[in-house]
mmCIF file with all atom_site columns, C-alpha atoms and ligand atoms in Angstrom:
data_model
loop_
_atom_site.group_PDB
_atom_site.id
_atom_site.type_symbol
_atom_site.label_atom_id
_atom_site.label_alt_id
_atom_site.label_comp_id
_atom_site.label_asym_id
_atom_site.label_entity_id
_atom_site.label_seq_id
_atom_site.pdbx_PDB_ins_code
_atom_site.Cartn_x
_atom_site.Cartn_y
_atom_site.Cartn_z
_atom_site.occupancy
_atom_site.B_iso_or_equiv
_atom_site.pdbx_formal_charge
_atom_site.auth_seq_id
_atom_site.auth_comp_id
_atom_site.auth_asym_id
_atom_site.auth_atom_id
_atom_site.pdbx_PDB_model_num
ATOM   1   C  CA  . MET A 1 1   ? -8.851  2.618   -18.025 1.00 81.00 ? 1064 MET A CA  1
ATOM   2   C  CA  . ASP A 1 2   ? -10.341 5.982   -16.300 1.00 89.00 ? 1065 ASP A CA  1
ATOM   3   C  CA  . ILE A 1 3   ? -9.522  6.004   -12.466 1.00 96.00 ? 1066 ILE A CA  1
ATOM   4   C  CA  . GLU A 1 4   ? -12.041 8.217   -11.539 1.00 97.00 ? 1067 GLU A CA  1
ATOM   5   C  CA  . LYS A 1 5   ? -14.906 5.872   -11.661 1.00 97.00 ? 1068 LYS A CA  1
ATOM   6   C  CA  . TYR A 1 6   ? -12.913 4.401   -8.401  1.00 98.00 ? 1069 TYR A CA  1
ATOM   7   C  CA  . LYS A 1 7   ? -12.872 6.904   -6.530  1.00 98.00 ? 1070 LYS A CA  1
ATOM   8   C  CA  . ILE A 1 8   ? -14.662 6.572   -3.522  1.00 98.00 ? 1071 ILE A CA  1
ATOM   9   C  CA  . LEU A 1 9   ? -16.798 9.921   -2.188  1.00 97.00 ? 1072 LEU A CA  1
ATOM   10  C  CA  . GLY A 1 10  ? -17.199 9.092   1.676   1.00 96.00 ? 1073 GLY A CA  1
ATOM   11  C  CA  . ALA A 1 11  ? -13.258 9.951   1.821   1.00 98.00 ? 1074 ALA A CA  1
ATOM   12  C  CA  . PRO A 1 12  ? -11.276 13.454  2.487   1.00 98.00 ? 1075 PRO A CA  1
ATOM   13  C  CA  . PRO A 1 13  ? -9.964  13.737  -0.931  1.00 98.00 ? 1076 PRO A CA  1
ATOM   14  C  CA  . THR A 1 14  ? -8.516  12.044  -2.523  1.00 98.00 ? 1077 THR A CA  1
ATOM   15  C  CA  . LEU A 1 15  ? -9.459  8.041   -1.894  1.00 98.00 ? 1078 LEU A CA  1
ATOM   16  C  CA  . TYR A 1 16  ? -9.228  5.544   -4.867  1.00 98.00 ? 1079 TYR A CA  1
ATOM   17  C  CA  . TYR A 1 17  ? -10.204 1.462   -4.889  1.00 98.00 ? 1080 TYR A CA  1
ATOM   18  C  CA  . ILE A 1 18  ? -10.095 -0.697  -7.553  1.00 98.00 ? 1081 ILE A CA  1
ATOM   19  C  CA  . PRO A 1 19  ? -10.697 -4.596  -6.311  1.00 98.00 ? 1082 PRO A CA  1
ATOM   20  C  CA  . ASN A 1 20  ? -9.678  -7.590  -8.464  1.00 98.00 ? 1083 ASN A CA  1
ATOM   21  C  CA  . PHE A 1 21  ? -6.655  -4.804  -9.952  1.00 98.00 ? 1084 PHE A CA  1
ATOM   22  C  CA  . ILE A 1 22  ? -4.414  -8.333  -9.878  1.00 98.00 ? 1085 ILE A CA  1
ATOM   23  C  CA  . THR A 1 23  ? -5.776  -11.858 -10.739 1.00 98.00 ? 1086 THR A CA  1
ATOM   24  C  CA  . GLU A 1 24  ? -5.249  -14.902 -8.450  1.00 98.00 ? 1087 GLU A CA  1
ATOM   25  C  CA  . ASP A 1 25  ? -2.134  -16.227 -10.845 1.00 98.00 ? 1088 ASP A CA  1
ATOM   26  C  CA  . GLU A 1 26  ? -0.567  -12.578 -10.389 1.00 98.00 ? 1089 GLU A CA  1
ATOM   27  C  CA  . GLU A 1 27  ? -1.169  -12.969 -6.259  1.00 98.00 ? 1090 GLU A CA  1
ATOM   28  C  CA  . ASN A 1 28  ? 0.131   -16.364 -6.411  1.00 98.00 ? 1091 ASN A CA  1
ATOM   29  C  CA  . ASN A 1 29  ? 3.429   -15.023 -8.186  1.00 98.00 ? 1092 ASN A CA  1
ATOM   30  C  CA  . ILE A 1 30  ? 3.735   -12.146 -6.692  1.00 98.00 ? 1093 ILE A CA  1
ATOM   31  C  CA  . LEU A 1 31  ? 3.933   -14.093 -3.030  1.00 98.00 ? 1094 LEU A CA  1
ATOM   32  C  CA  . LYS A 1 32  ? 6.151   -16.427 -4.519  1.00 98.00 ? 1095 LYS A CA  1
ATOM   33  C  CA  . SER A 1 33  ? 9.076   -14.089 -5.398  1.00 98.00 ? 1096 SER A CA  1
ATOM   34  C  CA  . VAL A 1 34  ? 8.371   -11.700 -2.524  1.00 98.00 ? 1097 VAL A CA  1
ATOM   35  C  CA  . TYR A 1 35  ? 9.270   -15.341 -0.261  1.00 98.00 ? 1098 TYR A CA  1
ATOM   36  C  CA  . SER A 1 36  ? 11.827  -16.824 -2.725  1.00 98.00 ? 1099 SER A CA  1
ATOM   37  C  CA  . MET A 1 37  ? 14.241  -13.707 -1.687  1.00 97.00 ? 1100 MET A CA  1
ATOM   38  C  CA  . PRO A 1 38  ? 17.028  -14.489 0.490   1.00 97.00 ? 1101 PRO A CA  1
ATOM   39  C  CA  . LYS A 1 39  ? 16.367  -13.750 4.069   1.00 96.00 ? 1102 LYS A CA  1
ATOM   40  C  CA  . PRO A 1 40  ? 19.077  -10.160 4.484   1.00 97.00 ? 1103 PRO A CA  1
ATOM   41  C  CA  . LYS A 1 41  ? 16.534  -8.590  1.699   1.00 97.00 ? 1104 LYS A CA  1
ATOM   42  C  CA  . TRP A 1 42  ? 14.154  -8.834  4.997   1.00 98.00 ? 1105 TRP A CA  1
ATOM   43  C  CA  . THR A 1 43  ? 14.053  -5.541  7.437   1.00 97.00 ? 1106 THR A CA  1
ATOM   44  C  CA  . CYS A 1 44  ? 12.645  -6.580  10.467  1.00 97.00 ? 1107 CYS A CA  1
ATOM   45  C  CA  . LEU A 1 45  ? 10.912  -4.711  12.649  1.00 95.00 ? 1108 LEU A CA  1
ATOM   46  C  CA  . SER A 1 46  ? 9.114   -4.986  15.514  1.00 92.00 ? 1109 SER A CA  1
ATOM   47  C  CA  . ASN A 1 47  ? 5.167   -5.419  14.502  1.00 91.00 ? 1110 ASN A CA  1
ATOM   48  C  CA  . ARG A 1 48  ? 5.733   -6.127  10.831  1.00 96.00 ? 1111 ARG A CA  1
ATOM   49  C  CA  . ARG A 1 49  ? 9.249   -7.213  8.110   1.00 97.00 ? 1112 ARG A CA  1
ATOM   50  C  CA  . LEU A 1 50  ? 9.930   -5.480  5.247   1.00 98.00 ? 1113 LEU A CA  1
ATOM   51  C  CA  . GLN A 1 51  ? 11.792  -5.293  1.786   1.00 98.00 ? 1114 GLN A CA  1
ATOM   52  C  CA  . ASP A 1 52  ? 12.428  -2.049  -0.268  1.00 98.00 ? 1115 ASP A CA  1
ATOM   53  C  CA  . TYR A 1 53  ? 12.842  -2.370  -3.744  1.00 98.00 ? 1116 TYR A CA  1
ATOM   54  C  CA  . GLY A 1 54  ? 14.206  0.657   -6.219  1.00 97.00 ? 1117 GLY A CA  1
ATOM   55  C  CA  . GLY A 1 55  ? 16.458  1.922   -3.117  1.00 96.00 ? 1118 GLY A CA  1
ATOM   56  C  CA  . VAL A 1 56  ? 16.071  3.339   0.410   1.00 96.00 ? 1119 VAL A CA  1
ATOM   57  C  CA  . PRO A 1 57  ? 14.186  7.448   0.085   1.00 97.00 ? 1120 PRO A CA  1
ATOM   58  C  CA  . HIS A 1 58  ? 16.952  9.110   1.762   1.00 96.00 ? 1121 HIS A CA  1
ATOM   59  C  CA  . GLU A 1 59  ? 17.191  13.524  2.068   1.00 95.00 ? 1122 GLU A CA  1
ATOM   60  C  CA  . LYS A 1 60  ? 19.685  13.517  -0.240  1.00 95.00 ? 1123 LYS A CA  1
ATOM   61  C  CA  . GLY A 1 61  ? 18.324  10.874  -2.561  1.00 96.00 ? 1124 GLY A CA  1
ATOM   62  C  CA  . MET A 1 62  ? 17.817  7.394   -3.127  1.00 97.00 ? 1125 MET A CA  1
ATOM   63  C  CA  . ILE A 1 63  ? 20.506  5.680   -5.075  1.00 95.00 ? 1126 ILE A CA  1
ATOM   64  C  CA  . ALA A 1 64  ? 18.926  3.358   -7.704  1.00 95.00 ? 1127 ALA A CA  1
ATOM   65  C  CA  . GLU A 1 65  ? 18.557  0.187   -7.416  1.00 95.00 ? 1128 GLU A CA  1
ATOM   66  C  CA  . PRO A 1 66  ? 17.581  -2.512  -10.510 1.00 95.00 ? 1129 PRO A CA  1
ATOM   67  C  CA  . ILE A 1 67  ? 13.812  -3.194  -9.713  1.00 96.00 ? 1130 ILE A CA  1
ATOM   68  C  CA  . PRO A 1 68  ? 13.696  -6.980  -10.826 1.00 97.00 ? 1131 PRO A CA  1
ATOM   69  C  CA  . LYS A 1 69  ? 11.195  -8.103  -13.658 1.00 97.00 ? 1132 LYS A CA  1
ATOM   70  C  CA  . TRP A 1 70  ? 8.943   -9.567  -11.831 1.00 97.00 ? 1133 TRP A CA  1
ATOM   71  C  CA  . LEU A 1 71  ? 7.795   -7.291  -9.876  1.00 98.00 ? 1134 LEU A CA  1
ATOM   72  C  CA  . GLN A 1 72  ? 8.210   -3.912  -12.595 1.00 98.00 ? 1135 GLN A CA  1
ATOM   73  C  CA  . THR A 1 73  ? 5.114   -6.242  -14.356 1.00 97.00 ? 1136 THR A CA  1
ATOM   74  C  CA  . TYR A 1 74  ? 2.765   -4.223  -11.435 1.00 98.00 ? 1137 TYR A CA  1
ATOM   75  C  CA  . MET A 1 75  ? 5.152   -0.608  -11.152 1.00 98.00 ? 1138 MET A CA  1
ATOM   76  C  CA  . ASP A 1 76  ? 4.337   -0.778  -14.983 1.00 98.00 ? 1139 ASP A CA  1
ATOM   77  C  CA  . LYS A 1 77  ? 0.458   -1.227  -14.596 1.00 98.00 ? 1140 LYS A CA  1
ATOM   78  C  CA  . VAL A 1 78  ? 0.182   1.079   -11.604 1.00 98.00 ? 1141 VAL A CA  1
ATOM   79  C  CA  . ASP A 1 79  ? 1.902   3.936   -13.907 1.00 98.00 ? 1142 ASP A CA  1
ATOM   80  C  CA  . ALA A 1 80  ? -0.996  2.802   -16.676 1.00 97.00 ? 1143 ALA A CA  1
ATOM   81  C  CA  . LEU A 1 81  ? -3.140  4.665   -14.242 1.00 98.00 ? 1144 LEU A CA  1
ATOM   82  C  CA  . ASN A 1 82  ? -1.332  8.311   -14.614 1.00 97.00 ? 1145 ASN A CA  1
ATOM   83  C  CA  . ILE A 1 83  ? -1.824  8.484   -11.113 1.00 97.00 ? 1146 ILE A CA  1
ATOM   84  C  CA  . PHE A 1 84  ? 1.624   10.451  -10.306 1.00 97.00 ? 1147 PHE A CA  1
ATOM   85  C  CA  . ASP A 1 85  ? 1.731   13.880  -12.170 1.00 95.00 ? 1148 ASP A CA  1
ATOM   86  C  CA  . GLY A 1 86  ? 3.357   12.003  -15.028 1.00 95.00 ? 1149 GLY A CA  1
ATOM   87  C  CA  . LYS A 1 87  ? 6.283   10.443  -13.393 1.00 97.00 ? 1150 LYS A CA  1
ATOM   88  C  CA  . LYS A 1 88  ? 6.865   6.677   -13.251 1.00 98.00 ? 1151 LYS A CA  1
ATOM   89  C  CA  . THR A 1 89  ? 6.672   5.124   -9.738  1.00 98.00 ? 1152 THR A CA  1
ATOM   90  C  CA  . ASN A 1 90  ? 10.322  3.681   -8.876  1.00 98.00 ? 1153 ASN A CA  1
ATOM   91  C  CA  . GLN A 1 91  ? 10.317  2.632   -5.425  1.00 98.00 ? 1154 GLN A CA  1
ATOM   92  C  CA  . VAL A 1 92  ? 8.420   -0.498  -3.819  1.00 98.00 ? 1155 VAL A CA  1
ATOM   93  C  CA  . LEU A 1 93  ? 7.893   -1.131  -0.130  1.00 98.00 ? 1156 LEU A CA  1
ATOM   94  C  CA  . VAL A 1 94  ? 6.969   -4.785  0.479   1.00 98.00 ? 1157 VAL A CA  1
ATOM   95  C  CA  . ASN A 1 95  ? 5.552   -4.782  3.953   1.00 98.00 ? 1158 ASN A CA  1
ATOM   96  C  CA  . GLU A 1 96  ? 4.855   -8.226  5.658   1.00 98.00 ? 1159 GLU A CA  1
ATOM   97  C  CA  . TYR A 1 97  ? 1.861   -8.396  8.283   1.00 98.00 ? 1160 TYR A CA  1
ATOM   98  C  CA  . LEU A 1 98  ? 1.268   -11.703 10.259  1.00 98.00 ? 1161 LEU A CA  1
ATOM   99  C  CA  . ALA A 1 99  ? -2.478  -11.397 11.895  1.00 98.00 ? 1162 ALA A CA  1
ATOM   100 C  CA  . GLY A 1 100 ? -2.098  -9.274  15.084  1.00 98.00 ? 1163 GLY A CA  1
ATOM   101 C  CA  . GLN A 1 101 ? 0.287   -6.817  13.228  1.00 98.00 ? 1164 GLN A CA  1
ATOM   102 C  CA  . GLY A 1 102 ? 0.232   -3.309  12.075  1.00 98.00 ? 1165 GLY A CA  1
ATOM   103 C  CA  . ILE A 1 103 ? 1.539   -0.255  11.787  1.00 98.00 ? 1166 ILE A CA  1
ATOM   104 C  CA  . MET A 1 104 ? 1.189   3.191   14.004  1.00 97.00 ? 1167 MET A CA  1
ATOM   105 C  CA  . PRO A 1 105 ? -0.876  6.130   13.175  1.00 97.00 ? 1168 PRO A CA  1
ATOM   106 C  CA  . HIS A 1 106 ? 1.988   8.135   10.155  1.00 98.00 ? 1169 HIS A CA  1
ATOM   107 C  CA  . THR A 1 107 ? 2.075   9.677   6.814   1.00 98.00 ? 1170 THR A CA  1
ATOM   108 C  CA  . ASP A 1 108 ? 4.396   9.106   4.540   1.00 98.00 ? 1171 ASP A CA  1
ATOM   109 C  CA  . GLY A 1 109 ? 6.042   12.397  4.403   1.00 96.00 ? 1172 GLY A CA  1
ATOM   110 C  CA  . PRO A 1 110 ? 7.969   14.257  2.202   1.00 97.00 ? 1173 PRO A CA  1
ATOM   111 C  CA  . LEU A 1 111 ? 10.700  12.135  0.224   1.00 98.00 ? 1174 LEU A CA  1
ATOM   112 C  CA  . PHE A 1 112 ? 7.934   10.594  -2.100  1.00 98.00 ? 1175 PHE A CA  1
ATOM   113 C  CA  . HIS A 1 113 ? 5.750   12.168  -4.467  1.00 98.00 ? 1176 HIS A CA  1
ATOM   114 C  CA  . PRO A 1 114 ? 2.128   12.690  -2.714  1.00 98.00 ? 1177 PRO A CA  1
ATOM   115 C  CA  . THR A 1 115 ? 0.622   9.977   -3.993  1.00 98.00 ? 1178 THR A CA  1
ATOM   116 C  CA  . ILE A 1 116 ? -0.343  6.384   -2.608  1.00 98.00 ? 1179 ILE A CA  1
ATOM   117 C  CA  . SER A 1 117 ? -0.614  2.862   -4.701  1.00 98.00 ? 1180 SER A CA  1
ATOM   118 C  CA  . THR A 1 118 ? -0.960  -0.298  -2.533  1.00 99.00 ? 1181 THR A CA  1
ATOM   119 C  CA  . ILE A 1 119 ? -1.296  -3.443  -3.630  1.00 99.00 ? 1182 ILE A CA  1
ATOM   120 C  CA  . SER A 1 120 ? -2.738  -6.551  -1.446  1.00 99.00 ? 1183 SER A CA  1
ATOM   121 C  CA  . CYS A 1 121 ? -2.064  -9.999  -1.021  1.00 99.00 ? 1184 CYS A CA  1
ATOM   122 C  CA  . GLY A 1 122 ? -2.589  -12.577 0.740   1.00 98.00 ? 1185 GLY A CA  1
ATOM   123 C  CA  . SER A 1 123 ? -4.895  -11.017 3.219   1.00 98.00 ? 1186 SER A CA  1
ATOM   124 C  CA  . HIS A 1 124 ? -7.329  -8.125  3.674   1.00 98.00 ? 1187 HIS A CA  1
ATOM   125 C  CA  . THR A 1 125 ? -6.717  -5.212  6.668   1.00 98.00 ? 1188 THR A CA  1
ATOM   126 C  CA  . VAL A 1 126 ? -8.561  -2.412  7.805   1.00 98.00 ? 1189 VAL A CA  1
ATOM   127 C  CA  . LEU A 1 127 ? -6.632  0.815   6.497   1.00 98.00 ? 1190 LEU A CA  1
ATOM   128 C  CA  . GLU A 1 128 ? -7.957  3.549   9.012   1.00 98.00 ? 1191 GLU A CA  1
ATOM   129 C  CA  . PHE A 1 129 ? -7.427  7.058   8.723   1.00 98.00 ? 1192 PHE A CA  1
ATOM   130 C  CA  . LYS A 1 130 ? -7.444  9.571   11.500  1.00 98.00 ? 1193 LYS A CA  1
ATOM   131 C  CA  . GLU A 1 131 ? -7.242  13.021  12.234  1.00 97.00 ? 1194 GLU A CA  1
ATOM   132 C  CA  . ASN A 1 132 ? -3.301  14.926  12.762  1.00 96.00 ? 1195 ASN A CA  1
ATOM   133 C  CA  . SER A 1 133 ? -4.581  16.243  16.145  1.00 94.00 ? 1196 SER A CA  1
ATOM   134 C  CA  . GLU A 1 134 ? -3.914  15.463  19.674  1.00 93.00 ? 1197 GLU A CA  1
ATOM   135 C  CA  . HIS A 1 135 ? -7.300  13.692  19.593  1.00 93.00 ? 1198 HIS A CA  1
ATOM   136 C  CA  . ARG A 1 136 ? -6.639  11.538  16.310  1.00 94.00 ? 1199 ARG A CA  1
ATOM   137 C  CA  . GLN A 1 137 ? -10.013 11.549  15.980  1.00 97.00 ? 1200 GLN A CA  1
ATOM   138 C  CA  . LYS A 1 138 ? -11.549 8.719   13.407  1.00 96.00 ? 1201 LYS A CA  1
ATOM   139 C  CA  . VAL A 1 139 ? -12.222 9.720   9.405   1.00 97.00 ? 1202 VAL A CA  1
ATOM   140 C  CA  . CYS A 1 140 ? -12.781 6.863   7.593   1.00 97.00 ? 1203 CYS A CA  1
ATOM   141 C  CA  . ASN A 1 141 ? -11.650 2.872   7.105   1.00 98.00 ? 1204 ASN A CA  1
ATOM   142 C  CA  . VAL A 1 142 ? -11.070 1.338   3.967   1.00 98.00 ? 1205 VAL A CA  1
ATOM   143 C  CA  . LEU A 1 143 ? -11.741 -2.080  3.698   1.00 98.00 ? 1206 LEU A CA  1
ATOM   144 C  CA  . LEU A 1 144 ? -8.348  -3.518  1.333   1.00 98.00 ? 1207 LEU A CA  1
ATOM   145 C  CA  . GLU A 1 145 ? -9.278  -6.750  -0.217  1.00 98.00 ? 1208 GLU A CA  1
ATOM   146 C  CA  . ARG A 1 146 ? -6.337  -9.081  -1.088  1.00 98.00 ? 1209 ARG A CA  1
ATOM   147 C  CA  . ARG A 1 147 ? -5.495  -8.437  -5.258  1.00 98.00 ? 1210 ARG A CA  1
ATOM   148 C  CA  . SER A 1 148 ? -7.407  -4.806  -4.583  1.00 98.00 ? 1211 SER A CA  1
ATOM   149 C  CA  . LEU A 1 149 ? -4.904  -1.606  -5.464  1.00 98.00 ? 1212 LEU A CA  1
ATOM   150 C  CA  . VAL A 1 150 ? -6.101  1.591   -3.305  1.00 99.00 ? 1213 VAL A CA  1
ATOM   151 C  CA  . ILE A 1 151 ? -4.457  4.867   -3.944  1.00 98.00 ? 1214 ILE A CA  1
ATOM   152 C  CA  . VAL A 1 152 ? -4.095  7.856   -1.405  1.00 98.00 ? 1215 VAL A CA  1
ATOM   153 C  CA  . LYS A 1 153 ? -3.448  11.292  -2.856  1.00 98.00 ? 1216 LYS A CA  1
ATOM   154 C  CA  . ASP A 1 154 ? -3.900  15.087  -2.183  1.00 98.00 ? 1217 ASP A CA  1
ATOM   155 C  CA  . ASP A 1 155 ? -5.335  15.725  1.859   1.00 97.00 ? 1218 ASP A CA  1
ATOM   156 C  CA  . LEU A 1 156 ? -5.837  12.308  2.621   1.00 98.00 ? 1219 LEU A CA  1
ATOM   157 C  CA  . TYR A 1 157 ? -1.584  11.957  1.885   1.00 98.00 ? 1220 TYR A CA  1
ATOM   158 C  CA  . SER A 1 158 ? -0.592  15.381  3.518   1.00 97.00 ? 1221 SER A CA  1
ATOM   159 C  CA  . LYS A 1 159 ? -3.826  15.970  6.338   1.00 97.00 ? 1222 LYS A CA  1
ATOM   160 C  CA  . TYR A 1 160 ? -4.162  12.779  7.712   1.00 98.00 ? 1223 TYR A CA  1
ATOM   161 C  CA  . LEU A 1 161 ? -2.630  10.315  9.279   1.00 98.00 ? 1224 LEU A CA  1
ATOM   162 C  CA  . HIS A 1 162 ? -3.075  6.279   7.844   1.00 98.00 ? 1225 HIS A CA  1
ATOM   163 C  CA  . SER A 1 163 ? -2.455  3.437   10.111  1.00 98.00 ? 1226 SER A CA  1
ATOM   164 C  CA  . ILE A 1 164 ? -3.604  -0.838  10.472  1.00 98.00 ? 1227 ILE A CA  1
ATOM   165 C  CA  . SER A 1 165 ? -4.873  -1.928  14.146  1.00 98.00 ? 1228 SER A CA  1
ATOM   166 C  CA  . GLU A 1 166 ? -2.934  -4.627  16.038  1.00 98.00 ? 1229 GLU A CA  1
ATOM   167 C  CA  . ARG A 1 167 ? -5.859  -7.110  15.148  1.00 98.00 ? 1230 ARG A CA  1
ATOM   168 C  CA  . GLU A 1 168 ? -6.210  -10.975 14.502  1.00 98.00 ? 1231 GLU A CA  1
ATOM   169 C  CA  . GLU A 1 169 ? -9.897  -10.072 12.951  1.00 98.00 ? 1232 GLU A CA  1
ATOM   170 C  CA  . ASP A 1 170 ? -11.567 -7.263  12.207  1.00 98.00 ? 1233 ASP A CA  1
ATOM   171 C  CA  . MET A 1 171 ? -15.488 -5.777  12.160  1.00 95.00 ? 1234 MET A CA  1
ATOM   172 C  CA  . LEU A 1 172 ? -16.739 -4.174  9.278   1.00 93.00 ? 1235 LEU A CA  1
ATOM   173 C  CA  . GLU A 1 173 ? -17.300 -1.106  11.184  1.00 89.00 ? 1236 GLU A CA  1
ATOM   174 C  CA  . ASP A 1 174 ? -17.446 2.512   9.393   1.00 91.00 ? 1237 ASP A CA  1
ATOM   175 C  CA  . ILE A 1 175 ? -16.293 1.375   6.466   1.00 96.00 ? 1238 ILE A CA  1
ATOM   176 C  CA  . VAL A 1 176 ? -16.170 3.591   3.791   1.00 98.00 ? 1239 VAL A CA  1
ATOM   177 C  CA  . ASN A 1 177 ? -15.509 1.662   0.601   1.00 98.00 ? 1240 ASN A CA  1
ATOM   178 C  CA  . LEU A 1 178 ? -18.252 -1.381  1.274   1.00 96.00 ? 1241 LEU A CA  1
ATOM   179 C  CA  . ASP A 1 179 ? -20.635 -0.588  -1.744  1.00 96.00 ? 1242 ASP A CA  1
ATOM   180 C  CA  . VAL A 1 180 ? -17.860 -1.046  -3.888  1.00 97.00 ? 1243 VAL A CA  1
ATOM   181 C  CA  . VAL A 1 181 ? -15.781 -4.518  -2.461  1.00 97.00 ? 1244 VAL A CA  1
ATOM   182 C  CA  . GLY A 1 182 ? -15.312 -6.854  -4.903  1.00 96.00 ? 1245 GLY A CA  1
ATOM   183 C  CA  . ASP A 1 183 ? -15.908 -9.756  -2.894  1.00 96.00 ? 1246 ASP A CA  1
ATOM   184 C  CA  . ARG A 1 184 ? -19.675 -9.515  -1.526  1.00 92.00 ? 1247 ARG A CA  1
ATOM   185 C  CA  . ASN A 1 185 ? -19.281 -12.430 0.305   1.00 92.00 ? 1248 ASN A CA  1
ATOM   186 C  CA  . LEU A 1 186 ? -17.131 -10.561 2.540   1.00 91.00 ? 1249 LEU A CA  1
ATOM   187 C  CA  . VAL A 1 187 ? -19.510 -8.029  2.750   1.00 90.00 ? 1250 VAL A CA  1
ATOM   188 C  CA  . SER A 1 188 ? -21.998 -10.062 4.949   1.00 90.00 ? 1251 SER A CA  1
ATOM   189 C  CA  . SER A 1 189 ? -19.637 -10.822 7.525   1.00 90.00 ? 1252 SER A CA  1
ATOM   190 C  CA  . VAL A 1 190 ? -19.434 -9.351  10.811  1.00 85.00 ? 1253 VAL A CA  1
ATOM   191 C  CA  . LYS A 1 191 ? -16.305 -10.378 11.412  1.00 94.00 ? 1254 LYS A CA  1
ATOM   192 C  CA  . LEU A 1 192 ? -12.618 -11.053 9.042   1.00 97.00 ? 1255 LEU A CA  1
ATOM   193 C  CA  . LYS A 1 193 ? -10.149 -12.912 10.282  1.00 98.00 ? 1256 LYS A CA  1
ATOM   194 C  CA  . ARG A 1 194 ? -7.094  -12.072 8.943   1.00 98.00 ? 1257 ARG A CA  1
ATOM   195 C  CA  . LYS A 1 195 ? -4.231  -14.060 7.630   1.00 98.00 ? 1258 LYS A CA  1
ATOM   196 C  CA  . THR A 1 196 ? -0.249  -13.083 6.448   1.00 98.00 ? 1259 THR A CA  1
ATOM   197 C  CA  . ARG A 1 197 ? -1.024  -10.396 4.142   1.00 98.00 ? 1260 ARG A CA  1
ATOM   198 C  CA  . VAL A 1 198 ? 1.955   -9.162  1.726   1.00 98.00 ? 1261 VAL A CA  1
ATOM   199 C  CA  . SER A 1 199 ? 1.614   -5.685  0.796   1.00 98.00 ? 1262 SER A CA  1
ATOM   200 C  CA  . LEU A 1 200 ? 3.153   -3.722  -2.727  1.00 98.00 ? 1263 LEU A CA  1
ATOM   201 C  CA  . THR A 1 201 ? 3.663   -0.153  -1.987  1.00 98.00 ? 1264 THR A CA  1
ATOM   202 C  CA  . ILE A 1 202 ? 4.303   1.159   -5.492  1.00 98.00 ? 1265 ILE A CA  1
ATOM   203 C  CA  . ARG A 1 203 ? 5.360   5.375   -4.824  1.00 98.00 ? 1266 ARG A CA  1
ATOM   204 C  CA  . ASN A 1 204 ? 7.662   8.066   -6.760  1.00 98.00 ? 1267 ASN A CA  1
ATOM   205 C  CA  . VAL A 1 205 ? 10.833  8.765   -5.113  1.00 98.00 ? 1268 VAL A CA  1
ATOM   206 C  CA  . PRO A 1 206 ? 11.503  12.788  -6.735  1.00 98.00 ? 1269 PRO A CA  1
ATOM   207 C  CA  . LYS A 1 207 ? 15.470  13.205  -5.623  1.00 97.00 ? 1270 LYS A CA  1
ATOM   208 C  CA  . VAL A 1 208 ? 17.940  9.738   -7.338  1.00 97.00 ? 1271 VAL A CA  1
ATOM   209 C  CA  . LEU A 1 209 ? 21.221  10.249  -7.042  1.00 93.00 ? 1272 LEU A CA  1
ATOM   210 C  CA  . LYS A 1 210 ? 22.815  8.695   -10.459 1.00 79.00 ? 1273 LYS A CA  1
ATOM   211 C  CA  . VAL A 1 211 ? 25.121  6.387   -9.106  1.00 72.00 ? 1274 VAL A CA  1
ATOM   212 C  CA  . LYS A 1 212 ? 28.651  6.872   -11.288 1.00 65.00 ? 1275 LYS A CA  1
ATOM   213 C  CA  . LEU A 1 213 ? 29.939  3.815   -11.925 1.00 70.00 ? 1276 LEU A CA  1
ATOM   214 C  CA  . PHE A 1 214 ? 32.433  4.473   -14.454 1.00 71.00 ? 1277 PHE A CA  1
ATOM   215 C  CA  . THR A 1 215 ? 34.007  8.245   -15.314 1.00 64.00 ? 1278 THR A CA  1
HETATM 216 O  O1  . AKG B 2 .   ? 0.589   -1.910  4.315   1.00 73.32 ? 2206 AKG B O1  1
HETATM 217 C  C1  . AKG B 2 .   ? 0.124   -0.772  4.041   1.00 73.32 ? 2206 AKG B C1  1
HETATM 218 O  O2  . AKG B 2 .   ? -0.834  -1.256  3.110   1.00 73.32 ? 2206 AKG B O2  1
HETATM 219 C  C2  . AKG B 2 .   ? 0.504   0.432   4.377   1.00 73.32 ? 2206 AKG B C2  1
HETATM 220 C  C3  . AKG B 2 .   ? 1.923   0.515   4.202   1.00 73.32 ? 2206 AKG B C3  1
HETATM 221 C  C4  . AKG B 2 .   ? 2.240   1.840   4.945   1.00 73.32 ? 2206 AKG B C4  1
HETATM 222 O  O3  . AKG B 2 .   ? 1.295   2.735   5.360   1.00 73.32 ? 2206 AKG B O3  1
HETATM 223 C  C5  . AKG B 2 .   ? 3.354   2.011   4.555   1.00 73.32 ? 2206 AKG B C5  1
HETATM 224 O  O4  . AKG B 2 .   ? 4.491   1.720   4.571   1.00 73.32 ? 2206 AKG B O4  1
HETATM 225 O  O5  . AKG B 2 .   ? 3.636   3.762   5.095   1.00 73.32 ? 2206 AKG B O5  1
HETATM 226 FE FE1 . FE2 B 3 .   ? 2.342   4.402   4.930   1.00 73.32 ? 2207 FE2 B FE1 1
#
């Protein structure tokens, strides 16, 4: 697959958007697997819940944990795009957002190889990019459809903040990828009502601690 044809030229370098990266069946399987995990797998924050797979990134190194088979399928699918400079993905953060929930402006920081790849399930959302200055000037908004993959690299990873506003519906304003949205019915709507969204953020954590079980 040639990723370059999915580059969004209206955004700072570099943004890729692939609609329908997974099928409806795959989306359902992801949701089923995520929701079949025991309750303690979830980390509950004030405005979302999350699950870590592959370990929890740490500055001293991530203690690697085995990745379940159902999830490895999608990591392989991302790895096939060769967007991690020869490295393989080894960590997945699953976020669940109810309609009205979001994530504050942030950068993903130095614990990750500076590439983000995110699969959206269950609902669309709008990912917003802002300048990392006092004024937090708007840079661009990206419509993430369910079943899509978004890739963030380079300046867009390191220089700009990304966030998801806490709202129950999105107005389609200043959407940088509107031309290439897969579901053309979405584009003709003025407002999109959010549902529960489960996102899989698939990344590479360079620093991994090998845990010796036997000596
Ligand atoms: O859910 C998303 O698409 C974004 C999540 C995110 O930015 C993060 O967990 O760092
Ligand atoms: Fe992030």
